[in-house]
Amino acid sequence: MTNEIRVQKYGGTSVGSAEKIKKIATKIKKLKDNDPNEKIVIIVSAMGKTTDDLVKLAYICAKTPNPREYDALISTGENISASLLAMCLIEIGIDAISLSGAQAGILTEKSHSKAKVIKVNPKRIHQALDQNKVVIITGFQGINEHEDITTIGRGGSDTSAVIIASSLNSSLCEIYTDVEGVYTTDPRIVKNAKKLSEISYEEMLDLAHLGAKVLHPRAVECAKTNNIKLHVRSSFSDKEGTIVKEASSMELNKTVTGIAVNKTEAIVSIIGVENKAGVAGEIFELLANKNINVDMIIQSVKYGNLNSISFSIEEDDLQKTLKAANTLITKLHAKEIKTDQNIAKISIVGVGMTSKPGVAAQMFKALGKHAINIKHITTSEIKISCVINRDQADEAQKILHETFNLHK
Amino acid sequence: MTNEIRVQKYGGTSVGSAEKIKKIATKIKKLKDNDPNEKIVIIVSAMGKTTDDLVKLAYICAKTPNPREYDALISTGENISASLLAMCLIEIGIDAISLSGAQAGILTEKSHSKAKVIKVNPKRIHQALDQNKVVIITGFQGINEHEDITTIGRGGSDTSAVIIASSLNSSLCEIYTDVEGVYTTDPRIVKNAKKLSEISYEEMLDLAHLGAKVLHPRAVECAKTNNIKLHVRSSFSDKEGTIVKEASSMELNKTVTGIAVNKTEAIVSIIGVENKAGVAGEIFELLANKNINVDMIIQSVKYGNLNSISFSIEEDDLQKTLKAANTLITKLHAKEIKTDQNIAKISIVGVGMTSKPGVAAQMFKALGKHAINIKHITTSEIKISCVINRDQADEAQKILHETFNLHK
């Protein structure tokens, strides 16, 4: 498409220091030098660990920080990086303006911390573009009808970028990050992991949910819904990255597209609960109330008529979970609670899987051949996940990468 | 006055860490415990060195940061401290809300960095007060008619506090800082320096301009104009501080109220310029164009018909000043340029001075008796300043404190 507004998002490591921000400015200047009339909108995250530092301050001040104040606080990081980038651009002769979420017209729900965007009123964005300014917009933040600052959830700058691209009728959103694209699996573990030139929204969604940190799942979902292609690429090179787009136009020959590994979960088992209706409901309602996210749930029958219920959670939530589970022991007449932290979840993902039977068997056999015991299995249409010992995760990742020919 | 809204301002050291902010919250809670219906508005500065750190970042990004972006950047420090204080209060059961300059309705001129406040529309402040919330407002910032963030100049939080007090019809503004009030002179130098229970706006203005850092001169001016009393006191104690107010109601018996010393200036002398009209104008116009602030100006006749012009500037500006002055040497046929950095300006200030002759003589005699040479003298209605050797400044400060009985 011609005359489309170019939308780029730069993540926290890309704007991690004033020096890095200067580099980004030089990168943007090149585009303007190439086509002085190109309309460019940039969305930025906060610099490096700024947001984490602000979160720490909040939790010194309050055990449960007030959500309105929390949003006002943690949104400041993006204001800093946006104005610095604008300054850098102006300094090298490129007219630019930073806009906060409010100034950019990003209206969200009233609620705080994970506010959904209701609509974008891009009037001021267009005004600035018409004056041939590069427009720098703070990611992660918006404003609600009370004119209070809201944030749209962690990893939200990717989502901000997609929403803004959509409101500007752009069909593509470039996501600049510290890696060169989406890989078949983590190249730090598997040396011959390959960068994918493209991947479907669905696969990317699963990989993102399963532990690939390159994109936030919500941003992928949002891109899918609004039919916006994502180009995931490196801030520090000019190489083409990975295009995330509709599966339909892609070859389905490849069975497995990528492998994700999550090593941050633990399994909690409540052993010997009564086999009666409502028990599982009671357990997971309690966990939900405590804001504990449950990933896999495995129910198995043991001890005659008694059940065991196992589930996986983020390791960080383990103490909170055990505290909650213990309150249930008496109520449910459970025998005991066990935990297993020596686990990793390894998942293979691919839209081609749906049309090819035997993929699961191939996975299990390959692991078995190398004496890697599978503790649990969960599957969906386009992915198969196995829980294995954490200390065998790297080995398993290499084996499966080889098994499904991802290095080719 | 009853039912007056209480306005307090806390400076950067008072909110220098999350722990200190918690202490301020406890202090405010005591007021609310004492009178649950009291209406309280708090103005905060940025935490400790936050603003300085942001300024550093800006100057890495640009030699001359764009003013709009600069304001957007350096105003974020106040948003952080305001939301943290609100969180701390809510955590200990006191309902509170932080408001940015924009949310508090502080409308300024269009211009950036040193924008003057045009008016305050305290609608949202009153709304929140009516809901019995403690209102925390970011100092130093406002918004202009384009909905761009502006800042009102360094030291501006004091001014913000006075302006807000005025817009809320309060007659008093409490300024909490890291010292217990305004002293007769710097207690770090003169051990028996005394805290003043009150001081006039005029005296405070002179002391502030002459080097006493406790209050920003602009805030004092603003308080005087709006007839708002200031109570300067310590954040870390409950002791009464110093009231800054109209001189009329005060005793004028005391000749000298305080002594200020400035050790950060240098004197530049342009020796042997032609004695013709317009020379001084040429020199000081050039310096003004280079944004160099000149304090004292001393013109003396030497070398027959040739003049010497000396002036004092901030030592930090010395290189810039010499560079500018050198361009004038040829033009003005000057003989040479001399600099003197071994200087200090010691000033005695007091409204009582106007009605008592001989104060200057008393000052000069006291210094002379201790072999402290006076290099230059400048006077105004309520102050006398002498330039002396910097290494004799502490001694002079003690002598004059004694001479004018300020320890009593």
PDB file of N, CA, C and O in Angstrom, chain B residues 205-230:
ATOM      1  N   LEU B 205      13.204  37.919  50.770  1.00  0.00           N
ATOM      2  CA  LEU B 205      13.550  38.048  49.353  1.00  0.00           C
ATOM      3  C   LEU B 205      15.028  38.336  49.182  1.00  0.00           C
ATOM      4  O   LEU B 205      15.716  37.686  48.391  1.00  0.00           O
ATOM      5  N   ASP B 206      15.516  39.299  49.965  1.00  0.00           N
ATOM      6  CA  ASP B 206      16.927  39.641  49.861  1.00  0.00           C
ATOM      7  C   ASP B 206      17.793  38.458  50.264  1.00  0.00           C
ATOM      8  O   ASP B 206      18.738  38.105  49.566  1.00  0.00           O
ATOM      9  N   LEU B 207      17.459  37.836  51.384  1.00  0.00           N
ATOM     10  CA  LEU B 207      18.259  36.697  51.838  1.00  0.00           C
ATOM     11  C   LEU B 207      18.253  35.590  50.783  1.00  0.00           C
ATOM     12  O   LEU B 207      19.281  34.977  50.495  1.00  0.00           O
ATOM     13  N   ALA B 208      17.079  35.344  50.197  1.00  0.00           N
ATOM     14  CA  ALA B 208      16.979  34.282  49.188  1.00  0.00           C
ATOM     15  C   ALA B 208      17.836  34.627  47.972  1.00  0.00           C
ATOM     16  O   ALA B 208      18.584  33.792  47.465  1.00  0.00           O
ATOM     17  N   HIS B 209      17.754  35.882  47.531  1.00  0.00           N
ATOM     18  CA  HIS B 209      18.565  36.303  46.387  1.00  0.00           C
ATOM     19  C   HIS B 209      20.051  36.267  46.707  1.00  0.00           C
ATOM     20  O   HIS B 209      20.880  36.034  45.843  1.00  0.00           O
ATOM     21  N   LEU B 210      20.384  36.502  47.982  1.00  0.00           N
ATOM     22  CA  LEU B 210      21.793  36.630  48.359  1.00  0.00           C
ATOM     23  C   LEU B 210      22.432  35.295  48.701  1.00  0.00           C
ATOM     24  O   LEU B 210      23.580  35.249  49.092  1.00  0.00           O
ATOM     25  N   GLY B 211      21.703  34.220  48.612  1.00  0.00           N
ATOM     26  CA  GLY B 211      22.364  32.934  48.815  1.00  0.00           C
ATOM     27  C   GLY B 211      21.698  32.010  49.817  1.00  0.00           C
ATOM     28  O   GLY B 211      22.056  30.837  49.887  1.00  0.00           O
ATOM     29  N   ALA B 212      20.740  32.494  50.616  1.00  0.00           N
ATOM     30  CA  ALA B 212      20.047  31.595  51.532  1.00  0.00           C
ATOM     31  C   ALA B 212      19.147  30.699  50.682  1.00  0.00           C
ATOM     32  O   ALA B 212      18.312  31.201  49.937  1.00  0.00           O
ATOM     33  N   LYS B 213      19.338  29.374  50.767  1.00  0.00           N
ATOM     34  CA  LYS B 213      18.669  28.482  49.818  1.00  0.00           C
ATOM     35  C   LYS B 213      17.308  27.980  50.308  1.00  0.00           C
ATOM     36  O   LYS B 213      16.639  27.219  49.631  1.00  0.00           O
ATOM     37  N   VAL B 214      16.900  28.408  51.494  1.00  0.00           N
ATOM     38  CA  VAL B 214      15.725  27.809  52.119  1.00  0.00           C
ATOM     39  C   VAL B 214      14.429  28.052  51.324  1.00  0.00           C
ATOM     40  O   VAL B 214      13.546  27.204  51.308  1.00  0.00           O
ATOM     41  N   LEU B 215      14.328  29.194  50.660  1.00  0.00           N
ATOM     42  CA  LEU B 215      13.128  29.477  49.863  1.00  0.00           C
ATOM     43  C   LEU B 215      13.539  30.042  48.517  1.00  0.00           C
ATOM     44  O   LEU B 215      14.531  30.771  48.409  1.00  0.00           O
ATOM     45  N   HIS B 216      12.759  29.757  47.501  1.00  0.00           N
ATOM     46  CA  HIS B 216      13.038  30.324  46.187  1.00  0.00           C
ATOM     47  C   HIS B 216      12.500  31.761  46.149  1.00  0.00           C
ATOM     48  O   HIS B 216      11.356  31.992  46.544  1.00  0.00           O
ATOM     49  N   PRO B 217      13.306  32.741  45.701  1.00  0.00           N
ATOM     50  CA  PRO B 217      12.858  34.142  45.717  1.00  0.00           C
ATOM     51  C   PRO B 217      11.513  34.336  45.015  1.00  0.00           C
ATOM     52  O   PRO B 217      10.666  35.094  45.487  1.00  0.00           O
ATOM     53  N   ARG B 218      11.315  33.604  43.918  1.00  0.00           N
ATOM     54  CA  ARG B 218      10.067  33.777  43.180  1.00  0.00           C
ATOM     55  C   ARG B 218       8.844  33.410  44.033  1.00  0.00           C
ATOM     56  O   ARG B 218       7.793  34.048  43.948  1.00  0.00           O
ATOM     57  N   ALA B 219       9.006  32.365  44.855  1.00  0.00           N
ATOM     58  CA  ALA B 219       7.899  31.951  45.718  1.00  0.00           C
ATOM     59  C   ALA B 219       7.606  33.033  46.749  1.00  0.00           C
ATOM     60  O   ALA B 219       6.450  33.290  47.088  1.00  0.00           O
ATOM     61  N   VAL B 220       8.684  33.671  47.252  1.00  0.00           N
ATOM     62  CA  VAL B 220       8.500  34.730  48.251  1.00  0.00           C
ATOM     63  C   VAL B 220       7.770  35.916  47.615  1.00  0.00           C
ATOM     64  O   VAL B 220       6.824  36.461  48.177  1.00  0.00           O
ATOM     65  N   GLU B 221       8.215  36.280  46.417  1.00  0.00           N
ATOM     66  CA  GLU B 221       7.573  37.355  45.672  1.00  0.00           C
ATOM     67  C   GLU B 221       6.091  37.072  45.479  1.00  0.00           C
ATOM     68  O   GLU B 221       5.227  37.914  45.688  1.00  0.00           O
ATOM     69  N   CYS B 222       5.837  35.843  45.060  1.00  0.00           N
ATOM     70  CA  CYS B 222       4.472  35.411  44.778  1.00  0.00           C
ATOM     71  C   CYS B 222       3.625  35.430  46.052  1.00  0.00           C
ATOM     72  O   CYS B 222       2.459  35.829  46.031  1.00  0.00           O
ATOM     73  N   ALA B 223       4.222  35.032  47.179  1.00  0.00           N
ATOM     74  CA  ALA B 223       3.511  35.048  48.461  1.00  0.00           C
ATOM     75  C   ALA B 223       3.195  36.491  48.854  1.00  0.00           C
ATOM     76  O   ALA B 223       2.088  36.792  49.311  1.00  0.00           O
ATOM     77  N   LYS B 224       4.185  37.361  48.645  1.00  0.00           N
ATOM     78  CA  LYS B 224       4.004  38.791  48.971  1.00  0.00           C
ATOM     79  C   LYS B 224       2.857  39.383  48.138  1.00  0.00           C
ATOM     80  O   LYS B 224       1.937  40.013  48.664  1.00  0.00           O
ATOM     81  N   THR B 225       2.907  39.127  46.836  1.00  0.00           N
ATOM     82  CA  THR B 225       1.881  39.663  45.936  1.00  0.00           C
ATOM     83  C   THR B 225       0.490  39.187  46.339  1.00  0.00           C
ATOM     84  O   THR B 225      -0.486  39.941  46.293  1.00  0.00           O
ATOM     85  N   ASN B 226       0.383  37.923  46.697  1.00  0.00           N
ATOM     86  CA  ASN B 226      -0.925  37.346  47.004  1.00  0.00           C
ATOM     87  C   ASN B 226      -1.253  37.408  48.500  1.00  0.00           C
ATOM     88  O   ASN B 226      -2.251  36.851  48.943  1.00  0.00           O
ATOM     89  N   ASN B 227      -0.351  38.043  49.263  1.00  0.00           N
ATOM     90  CA  ASN B 227      -0.542  38.184  50.699  1.00  0.00           C
ATOM     91  C   ASN B 227      -0.781  36.839  51.390  1.00  0.00           C
ATOM     92  O   ASN B 227      -1.730  36.667  52.160  1.00  0.00           O
ATOM     93  N   ILE B 228       0.070  35.878  51.080  1.00  0.00           N
ATOM     94  CA  ILE B 228      -0.014  34.567  51.713  1.00  0.00           C
ATOM     95  C   ILE B 228       1.171  34.413  52.654  1.00  0.00           C
ATOM     96  O   ILE B 228       2.319  34.609  52.247  1.00  0.00           O
ATOM     97  N   LYS B 229       0.893  34.113  53.906  1.00  0.00           N
ATOM     98  CA  LYS B 229       1.978  33.870  54.849  1.00  0.00           C
ATOM     99  C   LYS B 229       2.623  32.525  54.549  1.00  0.00           C
ATOM    100  O   LYS B 229       1.930  31.555  54.217  1.00  0.00           O
ATOM    101  N   LEU B 230       3.950  32.477  54.690  1.00  0.00           N
ATOM    102  CA  LEU B 230       4.643  31.202  54.533  1.00  0.00           C
ATOM    103  C   LEU B 230       5.118  30.733  55.897  1.00  0.00           C
ATOM    104  O   LEU B 230       5.595  31.539  56.692  1.00  0.00           O
TER     105      LEU B 230
END
